[in-house]
Amino acid sequence: MNSYLQDDLLPKLHDDEEETEKDDAKEDPLSKKMMEYFLESRTILLFEQIEPKVTRRIITQLLFLNAQDPKKEIKMFINSPGGVADDGLAIYDLIKLIDAPVKTIVCGLAASAAAIILVAAKKENRLALPNSRIMIHQPLGGARGSTKDIEISARQIIRLREQLNEILAQETGQPIKQVQEDTNRDYWFTTGEAIKYGMISRQVEKMSAI
């Protein structure tokens, strides 16, 4: 892989930008080589909290792999507690946008925004390992400022909640009222429960089954 692509396509070992700059020279070459291998094998790893820097990397990888071969499958392994809802929606939209089929596989946790990313794949392409957990809920608010600003933020949170509920209803086949009720609180699924709800299609225990 060309070196100029590595910064955007490969995840960093450190989240802090200053620390990353200092430690780039010390970065484990084996880890870097492994990440290059995963990308070359059309595998994306979402193993972090979802925030703008992670979103940029995931979107860049999706666009890059789609440009390479828009007909060849991309696998995305997910183990994430979630994060910023807008970033989750950005990745969701990108998975829908590209022509390359994406298969999402939960290996651990797919919570909050990560659950939205999970359901971006077609239902038959949504999988989970046996001991995985999935969680959906309403977006969290943290409005500050004047009363007017708080009112505006509250309206946006309500609109975002409706948007996320509509996505979950559409992708799972559940009635919108059921989704609204379930997302009033943290709603947890085991792998088996996620299959019944429509979050995923099946459980996998071997790589050959993926």
JSON list of C-alpha atoms in Angstrom, two decimals:
[
{"chain": "A", "resi": 1, "resn": "MET", "atom": "CA", "xyz": [0.00, 0.00, 0.00]},
{"chain": "A", "resi": 2, "resn": "ASN", "atom": "CA", "xyz": [1.28, 3.49, -0.84]},
{"chain": "A", "resi": 3, "resn": "SER", "atom": "CA", "xyz": [2.62, 5.26, 2.22]},
{"chain": "A", "resi": 4, "resn": "TYR", "atom": "CA", "xyz": [0.66, 8.46, 1.55]},
{"chain": "A", "resi": 5, "resn": "LEU", "atom": "CA", "xyz": [-2.59, 6.55, 2.07]},
{"chain": "A", "resi": 6, "resn": "GLN", "atom": "CA", "xyz": [-1.65, 5.08, 5.40]},
{"chain": "A", "resi": 7, "resn": "ASP", "atom": "CA", "xyz": [-2.49, 8.05, 7.64]},
{"chain": "A", "resi": 8, "resn": "ASP", "atom": "CA", "xyz": [-6.12, 8.16, 6.53]},
{"chain": "A", "resi": 9, "resn": "LEU", "atom": "CA", "xyz": [-6.72, 4.47, 5.96]},
{"chain": "A", "resi": 10, "resn": "LEU", "atom": "CA", "xyz": [-4.99, 2.86, 8.93]},
{"chain": "A", "resi": 11, "resn": "PRO", "atom": "CA", "xyz": [-6.07, 3.34, 12.56]},
{"chain": "A", "resi": 12, "resn": "LYS", "atom": "CA", "xyz": [-3.54, 4.86, 14.92]},
{"chain": "A", "resi": 13, "resn": "LEU", "atom": "CA", "xyz": [-2.36, 3.13, 18.05]},
{"chain": "A", "resi": 14, "resn": "HIS", "atom": "CA", "xyz": [-2.87, 6.33, 20.11]},
{"chain": "A", "resi": 15, "resn": "ASP", "atom": "CA", "xyz": [-5.94, 8.59, 20.31]},
{"chain": "A", "resi": 16, "resn": "ASP", "atom": "CA", "xyz": [-4.09, 11.72, 21.41]},
{"chain": "A", "resi": 17, "resn": "GLU", "atom": "CA", "xyz": [-2.76, 13.53, 18.33]},
{"chain": "A", "resi": 18, "resn": "GLU", "atom": "CA", "xyz": [0.31, 14.98, 20.03]},
{"chain": "A", "resi": 19, "resn": "GLU", "atom": "CA", "xyz": [1.23, 11.61, 21.50]},
{"chain": "A", "resi": 20, "resn": "THR", "atom": "CA", "xyz": [0.68, 10.03, 18.09]},
{"chain": "A", "resi": 21, "resn": "GLU", "atom": "CA", "xyz": [3.08, 12.46, 16.43]},
{"chain": "A", "resi": 22, "resn": "LYS", "atom": "CA", "xyz": [5.76, 11.76, 19.03]},
{"chain": "A", "resi": 23, "resn": "ASP", "atom": "CA", "xyz": [5.35, 8.01, 18.88]},
{"chain": "A", "resi": 24, "resn": "ASP", "atom": "CA", "xyz": [4.92, 7.50, 15.13]},
{"chain": "A", "resi": 25, "resn": "ALA", "atom": "CA", "xyz": [8.53, 6.45, 14.81]},
{"chain": "A", "resi": 26, "resn": "LYS", "atom": "CA", "xyz": [8.05, 3.94, 17.63]},
{"chain": "A", "resi": 27, "resn": "GLU", "atom": "CA", "xyz": [4.85, 2.45, 16.21]},
{"chain": "A", "resi": 28, "resn": "ASP", "atom": "CA", "xyz": [4.93, -1.32, 16.18]},
{"chain": "A", "resi": 29, "resn": "PRO", "atom": "CA", "xyz": [5.72, -2.33, 12.56]},
{"chain": "A", "resi": 30, "resn": "LEU", "atom": "CA", "xyz": [3.90, -5.64, 13.08]},
{"chain": "A", "resi": 31, "resn": "SER", "atom": "CA", "xyz": [0.69, -3.85, 14.09]},
{"chain": "A", "resi": 32, "resn": "LYS", "atom": "CA", "xyz": [0.98, -1.57, 11.07]},
{"chain": "A", "resi": 33, "resn": "LYS", "atom": "CA", "xyz": [1.54, -4.54, 8.80]},
{"chain": "A", "resi": 34, "resn": "MET", "atom": "CA", "xyz": [-1.50, -6.32, 10.25]},
{"chain": "A", "resi": 35, "resn": "MET", "atom": "CA", "xyz": [-3.72, -3.30, 9.63]},
{"chain": "A", "resi": 36, "resn": "GLU", "atom": "CA", "xyz": [-2.47, -3.11, 6.05]},
{"chain": "A", "resi": 37, "resn": "TYR", "atom": "CA", "xyz": [-3.31, -6.80, 5.65]},
{"chain": "A", "resi": 38, "resn": "PHE", "atom": "CA", "xyz": [-6.85, -6.28, 6.93]},
{"chain": "A", "resi": 39, "resn": "LEU", "atom": "CA", "xyz": [-7.41, -3.42, 4.50]},
{"chain": "A", "resi": 40, "resn": "GLU", "atom": "CA", "xyz": [-5.98, -5.40, 1.59]},
{"chain": "A", "resi": 41, "resn": "SER", "atom": "CA", "xyz": [-8.33, -8.26, 2.51]},
{"chain": "A", "resi": 42, "resn": "ARG", "atom": "CA", "xyz": [-11.23, -5.74, 2.47]},
{"chain": "A", "resi": 43, "resn": "THR", "atom": "CA", "xyz": [-11.76, -5.93, 6.23]},
{"chain": "A", "resi": 44, "resn": "ILE", "atom": "CA", "xyz": [-12.57, -2.86, 8.35]},
{"chain": "A", "resi": 45, "resn": "LEU", "atom": "CA", "xyz": [-12.22, -2.89, 12.13]},
{"chain": "A", "resi": 46, "resn": "LEU", "atom": "CA", "xyz": [-14.46, -0.63, 14.21]},
{"chain": "A", "resi": 47, "resn": "PHE", "atom": "CA", "xyz": [-13.06, -1.26, 17.67]},
{"chain": "A", "resi": 48, "resn": "GLU", "atom": "CA", "xyz": [-13.25, 2.23, 19.16]},
{"chain": "A", "resi": 49, "resn": "GLN", "atom": "CA", "xyz": [-15.69, 4.82, 20.42]},
{"chain": "A", "resi": 50, "resn": "ILE", "atom": "CA", "xyz": [-17.29, 6.50, 17.42]},
{"chain": "A", "resi": 51, "resn": "GLU", "atom": "CA", "xyz": [-16.00, 10.05, 17.08]},
{"chain": "A", "resi": 52, "resn": "PRO", "atom": "CA", "xyz": [-15.01, 12.31, 14.16]},
{"chain": "A", "resi": 53, "resn": "LYS", "atom": "CA", "xyz": [-11.45, 10.97, 13.79]},
{"chain": "A", "resi": 54, "resn": "VAL", "atom": "CA", "xyz": [-12.65, 7.36, 13.74]},
{"chain": "A", "resi": 55, "resn": "THR", "atom": "CA", "xyz": [-15.47, 8.27, 11.36]},
{"chain": "A", "resi": 56, "resn": "ARG", "atom": "CA", "xyz": [-13.03, 9.86, 8.93]},
{"chain": "A", "resi": 57, "resn": "ARG", "atom": "CA", "xyz": [-10.94, 6.70, 8.91]},
{"chain": "A", "resi": 58, "resn": "ILE", "atom": "CA", "xyz": [-13.92, 4.36, 8.44]},
{"chain": "A", "resi": 59, "resn": "ILE", "atom": "CA", "xyz": [-15.45, 6.49, 5.66]},
{"chain": "A", "resi": 60, "resn": "THR", "atom": "CA", "xyz": [-12.09, 6.79, 3.90]},
{"chain": "A", "resi": 61, "resn": "GLN", "atom": "CA", "xyz": [-11.65, 3.02, 4.01]},
{"chain": "A", "resi": 62, "resn": "LEU", "atom": "CA", "xyz": [-15.17, 2.40, 2.67]},
{"chain": "A", "resi": 63, "resn": "LEU", "atom": "CA", "xyz": [-14.69, 4.83, -0.21]},
{"chain": "A", "resi": 64, "resn": "PHE", "atom": "CA", "xyz": [-11.22, 3.45, -0.99]},
{"chain": "A", "resi": 65, "resn": "LEU", "atom": "CA", "xyz": [-12.38, -0.19, -1.05]},
{"chain": "A", "resi": 66, "resn": "ASN", "atom": "CA", "xyz": [-15.46, 0.69, -3.09]},
{"chain": "A", "resi": 67, "resn": "ALA", "atom": "CA", "xyz": [-13.28, 2.49, -5.64]},
{"chain": "A", "resi": 68, "resn": "GLN", "atom": "CA", "xyz": [-11.00, -0.56, -5.83]},
{"chain": "A", "resi": 69, "resn": "ASP", "atom": "CA", "xyz": [-13.85, -2.96, -6.60]},
{"chain": "A", "resi": 70, "resn": "PRO", "atom": "CA", "xyz": [-17.50, -1.88, -6.25]},
{"chain": "A", "resi": 71, "resn": "LYS", "atom": "CA", "xyz": [-18.74, -5.45, -6.63]},
{"chain": "A", "resi": 72, "resn": "LYS", "atom": "CA", "xyz": [-16.53, -7.14, -4.03]},
{"chain": "A", "resi": 73, "resn": "GLU", "atom": "CA", "xyz": [-17.71, -7.57, -0.44]},
{"chain": "A", "resi": 74, "resn": "ILE", "atom": "CA", "xyz": [-16.36, -5.54, 2.48]},
{"chain": "A", "resi": 75, "resn": "LYS", "atom": "CA", "xyz": [-16.38, -7.04, 5.98]},
{"chain": "A", "resi": 76, "resn": "MET", "atom": "CA", "xyz": [-16.72, -4.74, 8.99]},
{"chain": "A", "resi": 77, "resn": "PHE", "atom": "CA", "xyz": [-16.06, -6.19, 12.45]},
{"chain": "A", "resi": 78, "resn": "ILE", "atom": "CA", "xyz": [-17.69, -4.16, 15.24]},
{"chain": "A", "resi": 79, "resn": "ASN", "atom": "CA", "xyz": [-16.78, -3.96, 18.92]},
{"chain": "A", "resi": 80, "resn": "SER", "atom": "CA", "xyz": [-17.78, -0.46, 19.96]},
{"chain": "A", "resi": 81, "resn": "PRO", "atom": "CA", "xyz": [-19.68, 1.23, 22.82]},
{"chain": "A", "resi": 82, "resn": "GLY", "atom": "CA", "xyz": [-21.08, 3.77, 20.36]},
{"chain": "A", "resi": 83, "resn": "GLY", "atom": "CA", "xyz": [-20.38, 7.47, 20.42]},
{"chain": "A", "resi": 84, "resn": "VAL", "atom": "CA", "xyz": [-21.51, 10.54, 18.49]},
{"chain": "A", "resi": 85, "resn": "ALA", "atom": "CA", "xyz": [-24.87, 9.91, 16.80]},
{"chain": "A", "resi": 86, "resn": "ASP", "atom": "CA", "xyz": [-24.07, 12.13, 13.80]},
{"chain": "A", "resi": 87, "resn": "ASP", "atom": "CA", "xyz": [-20.87, 10.18, 13.17]},
{"chain": "A", "resi": 88, "resn": "GLY", "atom": "CA", "xyz": [-22.77, 6.92, 13.37]},
{"chain": "A", "resi": 89, "resn": "LEU", "atom": "CA", "xyz": [-25.29, 8.23, 10.85]},
{"chain": "A", "resi": 90, "resn": "ALA", "atom": "CA", "xyz": [-22.48, 9.36, 8.54]},
{"chain": "A", "resi": 91, "resn": "ILE", "atom": "CA", "xyz": [-21.07, 5.82, 8.45]},
{"chain": "A", "resi": 92, "resn": "TYR", "atom": "CA", "xyz": [-24.58, 4.37, 8.08]},
{"chain": "A", "resi": 93, "resn": "ASP", "atom": "CA", "xyz": [-25.22, 6.60, 5.06]},
{"chain": "A", "resi": 94, "resn": "LEU", "atom": "CA", "xyz": [-21.86, 5.73, 3.48]},
{"chain": "A", "resi": 95, "resn": "ILE", "atom": "CA", "xyz": [-22.54, 2.00, 3.75]},
{"chain": "A", "resi": 96, "resn": "LYS", "atom": "CA", "xyz": [-25.86, 2.63, 1.99]},
{"chain": "A", "resi": 97, "resn": "LEU", "atom": "CA", "xyz": [-24.23, 4.90, -0.59]},
{"chain": "A", "resi": 98, "resn": "ILE", "atom": "CA", "xyz": [-21.45, 2.68, -1.90]},
{"chain": "A", "resi": 99, "resn": "ASP", "atom": "CA", "xyz": [-22.09, -0.13, -4.37]},
{"chain": "A", "resi": 100, "resn": "ALA", "atom": "CA", "xyz": [-19.82, -2.65, -2.68]},
{"chain": "A", "resi": 101, "resn": "PRO", "atom": "CA", "xyz": [-21.84, -4.94, -0.38]},
{"chain": "A", "resi": 102, "resn": "VAL", "atom": "CA", "xyz": [-20.92, -4.58, 3.29]},
{"chain": "A", "resi": 103, "resn": "LYS", "atom": "CA", "xyz": [-21.18, -7.37, 5.85]},
{"chain": "A", "resi": 104, "resn": "THR", "atom": "CA", "xyz": [-21.27, -6.24, 9.51]},
{"chain": "A", "resi": 105, "resn": "ILE", "atom": "CA", "xyz": [-20.15, -8.66, 12.22]},
{"chain": "A", "resi": 106, "resn": "VAL", "atom": "CA", "xyz": [-20.49, -7.96, 15.95]},
{"chain": "A", "resi": 107, "resn": "CYS", "atom": "CA", "xyz": [-17.65, -9.44, 17.96]},
{"chain": "A", "resi": 108, "resn": "GLY", "atom": "CA", "xyz": [-18.25, -8.17, 21.48]},
{"chain": "A", "resi": 109, "resn": "LEU", "atom": "CA", "xyz": [-20.41, -5.06, 21.68]},
{"chain": "A", "resi": 110, "resn": "ALA", "atom": "CA", "xyz": [-22.42, -2.93, 19.27]},
{"chain": "A", "resi": 111, "resn": "ALA", "atom": "CA", "xyz": [-24.13, -0.25, 21.36]},
{"chain": "A", "resi": 112, "resn": "SER", "atom": "CA", "xyz": [-25.86, 3.02, 20.57]},
{"chain": "A", "resi": 113, "resn": "ALA", "atom": "CA", "xyz": [-24.40, 4.54, 17.36]},
{"chain": "A", "resi": 114, "resn": "ALA", "atom": "CA", "xyz": [-22.55, 1.26, 16.68]},
{"chain": "A", "resi": 115, "resn": "ALA", "atom": "CA", "xyz": [-25.92, -0.53, 16.55]},
{"chain": "A", "resi": 116, "resn": "ILE", "atom": "CA", "xyz": [-27.04, 1.93, 13.86]},
{"chain": "A", "resi": 117, "resn": "ILE", "atom": "CA", "xyz": [-23.91, 1.14, 11.84]},
{"chain": "A", "resi": 118, "resn": "LEU", "atom": "CA", "xyz": [-24.59, -2.58, 12.32]},
{"chain": "A", "resi": 119, "resn": "VAL", "atom": "CA", "xyz": [-28.03, -2.36, 10.69]},
{"chain": "A", "resi": 120, "resn": "ALA", "atom": "CA", "xyz": [-26.72, -0.41, 7.68]},
{"chain": "A", "resi": 121, "resn": "ALA", "atom": "CA", "xyz": [-25.87, -3.72, 6.03]},
{"chain": "A", "resi": 122, "resn": "LYS", "atom": "CA", "xyz": [-28.60, -5.77, 4.39]},
{"chain": "A", "resi": 123, "resn": "LYS", "atom": "CA", "xyz": [-30.27, -8.02, 6.94]},
{"chain": "A", "resi": 124, "resn": "GLU", "atom": "CA", "xyz": [-28.73, -11.21, 5.53]},
{"chain": "A", "resi": 125, "resn": "ASN", "atom": "CA", "xyz": [-25.30, -9.56, 5.90]},
{"chain": "A", "resi": 126, "resn": "ARG", "atom": "CA", "xyz": [-25.66, -8.73, 9.61]},
{"chain": "A", "resi": 127, "resn": "LEU", "atom": "CA", "xyz": [-24.02, -11.31, 11.87]},
{"chain": "A", "resi": 128, "resn": "ALA", "atom": "CA", "xyz": [-22.83, -11.69, 15.46]},
{"chain": "A", "resi": 129, "resn": "LEU", "atom": "CA", "xyz": [-20.57, -13.99, 17.43]},
{"chain": "A", "resi": 130, "resn": "PRO", "atom": "CA", "xyz": [-22.22, -16.11, 20.17]},
{"chain": "A", "resi": 131, "resn": "ASN", "atom": "CA", "xyz": [-21.38, -13.94, 23.20]},
{"chain": "A", "resi": 132, "resn": "SER", "atom": "CA", "xyz": [-21.95, -10.57, 21.59]},
{"chain": "A", "resi": 133, "resn": "ARG", "atom": "CA", "xyz": [-24.29, -7.92, 22.97]},
{"chain": "A", "resi": 134, "resn": "ILE", "atom": "CA", "xyz": [-26.21, -5.20, 21.17]},
{"chain": "A", "resi": 135, "resn": "MET", "atom": "CA", "xyz": [-27.84, -2.15, 22.72]},
{"chain": "A", "resi": 136, "resn": "ILE", "atom": "CA", "xyz": [-30.21, 0.50, 21.35]},
{"chain": "A", "resi": 137, "resn": "HIS", "atom": "CA", "xyz": [-31.48, 3.61, 23.12]},
{"chain": "A", "resi": 138, "resn": "GLN", "atom": "CA", "xyz": [-32.51, 7.20, 22.55]},
{"chain": "A", "resi": 139, "resn": "PRO", "atom": "CA", "xyz": [-29.82, 9.83, 21.89]},
{"chain": "A", "resi": 140, "resn": "LEU", "atom": "CA", "xyz": [-28.43, 11.56, 24.95]},
{"chain": "A", "resi": 141, "resn": "GLY", "atom": "CA", "xyz": [-28.75, 15.32, 25.32]},
{"chain": "A", "resi": 142, "resn": "GLY", "atom": "CA", "xyz": [-26.43, 17.75, 27.06]},
{"chain": "A", "resi": 143, "resn": "ALA", "atom": "CA", "xyz": [-27.75, 21.15, 26.13]},
{"chain": "A", "resi": 144, "resn": "ARG", "atom": "CA", "xyz": [-26.20, 24.28, 27.64]},
{"chain": "A", "resi": 145, "resn": "GLY", "atom": "CA", "xyz": [-26.58, 28.00, 27.18]},
{"chain": "A", "resi": 146, "resn": "SER", "atom": "CA", "xyz": [-29.60, 30.27, 27.11]},
{"chain": "A", "resi": 147, "resn": "THR", "atom": "CA", "xyz": [-33.16, 29.02, 27.49]},
{"chain": "A", "resi": 148, "resn": "LYS", "atom": "CA", "xyz": [-33.68, 29.53, 23.75]},
{"chain": "A", "resi": 149, "resn": "ASP", "atom": "CA", "xyz": [-30.56, 27.51, 22.92]},
{"chain": "A", "resi": 150, "resn": "ILE", "atom": "CA", "xyz": [-31.73, 24.71, 25.20]},
{"chain": "A", "resi": 151, "resn": "GLU", "atom": "CA", "xyz": [-35.13, 24.70, 23.47]},
{"chain": "A", "resi": 152, "resn": "ILE", "atom": "CA", "xyz": [-33.46, 24.47, 20.05]},
{"chain": "A", "resi": 153, "resn": "SER", "atom": "CA", "xyz": [-31.21, 21.64, 21.24]},
{"chain": "A", "resi": 154, "resn": "ALA", "atom": "CA", "xyz": [-34.19, 19.79, 22.72]},
{"chain": "A", "resi": 155, "resn": "ARG", "atom": "CA", "xyz": [-36.04, 19.98, 19.40]},
{"chain": "A", "resi": 156, "resn": "GLN", "atom": "CA", "xyz": [-32.98, 18.64, 17.60]},
{"chain": "A", "resi": 157, "resn": "ILE", "atom": "CA", "xyz": [-32.67, 15.75, 20.06]},
{"chain": "A", "resi": 158, "resn": "ILE", "atom": "CA", "xyz": [-36.33, 14.85, 19.53]},
{"chain": "A", "resi": 159, "resn": "ARG", "atom": "CA", "xyz": [-35.87, 15.01, 15.76]},
{"chain": "A", "resi": 160, "resn": "LEU", "atom": "CA", "xyz": [-32.73, 12.86, 15.98]},
{"chain": "A", "resi": 161, "resn": "ARG", "atom": "CA", "xyz": [-34.53, 10.34, 18.16]},
{"chain": "A", "resi": 162, "resn": "GLU", "atom": "CA", "xyz": [-37.34, 10.06, 15.60]},
{"chain": "A", "resi": 163, "resn": "GLN", "atom": "CA", "xyz": [-34.79, 9.63, 12.82]},
{"chain": "A", "resi": 164, "resn": "LEU", "atom": "CA", "xyz": [-32.94, 6.83, 14.65]},
{"chain": "A", "resi": 165, "resn": "ASN", "atom": "CA", "xyz": [-36.20, 5.07, 15.55]},
{"chain": "A", "resi": 166, "resn": "GLU", "atom": "CA", "xyz": [-37.32, 5.18, 11.92]},
{"chain": "A", "resi": 167, "resn": "ILE", "atom": "CA", "xyz": [-34.03, 3.62, 10.84]},
{"chain": "A", "resi": 168, "resn": "LEU", "atom": "CA", "xyz": [-34.31, 0.83, 13.40]},
{"chain": "A", "resi": 169, "resn": "ALA", "atom": "CA", "xyz": [-37.93, 0.13, 12.46]},
{"chain": "A", "resi": 170, "resn": "GLN", "atom": "CA", "xyz": [-37.08, 0.07, 8.76]},
{"chain": "A", "resi": 171, "resn": "GLU", "atom": "CA", "xyz": [-34.03, -2.18, 9.15]},
{"chain": "A", "resi": 172, "resn": "THR", "atom": "CA", "xyz": [-35.50, -4.64, 11.67]},
{"chain": "A", "resi": 173, "resn": "GLY", "atom": "CA", "xyz": [-39.10, -4.83, 10.50]},
{"chain": "A", "resi": 174, "resn": "GLN", "atom": "CA", "xyz": [-40.37, -3.93, 13.96]},
{"chain": "A", "resi": 175, "resn": "PRO", "atom": "CA", "xyz": [-43.37, -1.59, 14.26]},
{"chain": "A", "resi": 176, "resn": "ILE", "atom": "CA", "xyz": [-42.30, 1.99, 14.92]},
{"chain": "A", "resi": 177, "resn": "LYS", "atom": "CA", "xyz": [-44.31, 2.06, 18.17]},
{"chain": "A", "resi": 178, "resn": "GLN", "atom": "CA", "xyz": [-42.40, -0.98, 19.43]},
{"chain": "A", "resi": 179, "resn": "VAL", "atom": "CA", "xyz": [-39.06, 0.65, 18.62]},
{"chain": "A", "resi": 180, "resn": "GLN", "atom": "CA", "xyz": [-40.15, 3.88, 20.31]},
{"chain": "A", "resi": 181, "resn": "GLU", "atom": "CA", "xyz": [-41.07, 1.96, 23.45]},
{"chain": "A", "resi": 182, "resn": "ASP", "atom": "CA", "xyz": [-37.86, -0.08, 23.46]},
{"chain": "A", "resi": 183, "resn": "THR", "atom": "CA", "xyz": [-35.55, 2.90, 22.96]},
{"chain": "A", "resi": 184, "resn": "ASN", "atom": "CA", "xyz": [-37.05, 4.81, 25.89]},
{"chain": "A", "resi": 185, "resn": "ARG", "atom": "CA", "xyz": [-34.32, 3.10, 27.91]},
{"chain": "A", "resi": 186, "resn": "ASP", "atom": "CA", "xyz": [-31.18, 1.09, 27.27]},
{"chain": "A", "resi": 187, "resn": "TYR", "atom": "CA", "xyz": [-32.49, -2.01, 25.50]},
{"chain": "A", "resi": 188, "resn": "TRP", "atom": "CA", "xyz": [-30.05, -4.93, 25.43]},
{"chain": "A", "resi": 189, "resn": "PHE", "atom": "CA", "xyz": [-29.99, -7.97, 23.17]},
{"chain": "A", "resi": 190, "resn": "THR", "atom": "CA", "xyz": [-28.11, -11.24, 23.33]},
{"chain": "A", "resi": 191, "resn": "THR", "atom": "CA", "xyz": [-27.20, -12.68, 19.95]},
{"chain": "A", "resi": 192, "resn": "GLY", "atom": "CA", "xyz": [-30.30, -14.87, 19.99]},
{"chain": "A", "resi": 193, "resn": "GLU", "atom": "CA", "xyz": [-32.56, -12.00, 20.99]},
{"chain": "A", "resi": 194, "resn": "ALA", "atom": "CA", "xyz": [-31.05, -9.80, 18.27]},
{"chain": "A", "resi": 195, "resn": "ILE", "atom": "CA", "xyz": [-31.93, -12.44, 15.68]},
{"chain": "A", "resi": 196, "resn": "LYS", "atom": "CA", "xyz": [-35.56, -12.54, 16.85]},
{"chain": "A", "resi": 197, "resn": "TYR", "atom": "CA", "xyz": [-35.79, -8.73, 16.86]},
{"chain": "A", "resi": 198, "resn": "GLY", "atom": "CA", "xyz": [-34.33, -8.42, 13.35]},
{"chain": "A", "resi": 199, "resn": "MET", "atom": "CA", "xyz": [-31.10, -6.65, 14.29]},
{"chain": "A", "resi": 200, "resn": "ILE", "atom": "CA", "xyz": [-29.03, -9.49, 12.79]},
{"chain": "A", "resi": 201, "resn": "SER", "atom": "CA", "xyz": [-29.77, -12.53, 10.64]},
{"chain": "A", "resi": 202, "resn": "ARG", "atom": "CA", "xyz": [-27.65, -15.23, 12.27]},
{"chain": "A", "resi": 203, "resn": "GLN", "atom": "CA", "xyz": [-24.98, -16.26, 14.73]},
{"chain": "A", "resi": 204, "resn": "VAL", "atom": "CA", "xyz": [-21.55, -17.34, 13.50]},
{"chain": "A", "resi": 205, "resn": "GLU", "atom": "CA", "xyz": [-18.92, -19.39, 15.30]},
{"chain": "A", "resi": 206, "resn": "LYS", "atom": "CA", "xyz": [-16.37, -20.00, 12.53]},
{"chain": "A", "resi": 207, "resn": "MET", "atom": "CA", "xyz": [-14.66, -17.68, 10.05]},
{"chain": "A", "resi": 208, "resn": "SER", "atom": "CA", "xyz": [-15.74, -20.04, 7.28]},
{"chain": "A", "resi": 209, "resn": "ALA", "atom": "CA", "xyz": [-19.37, -19.19, 8.15]},
{"chain": "A", "resi": 210, "resn": "ILE", "atom": "CA", "xyz": [-18.74, -15.49, 7.53]}
]
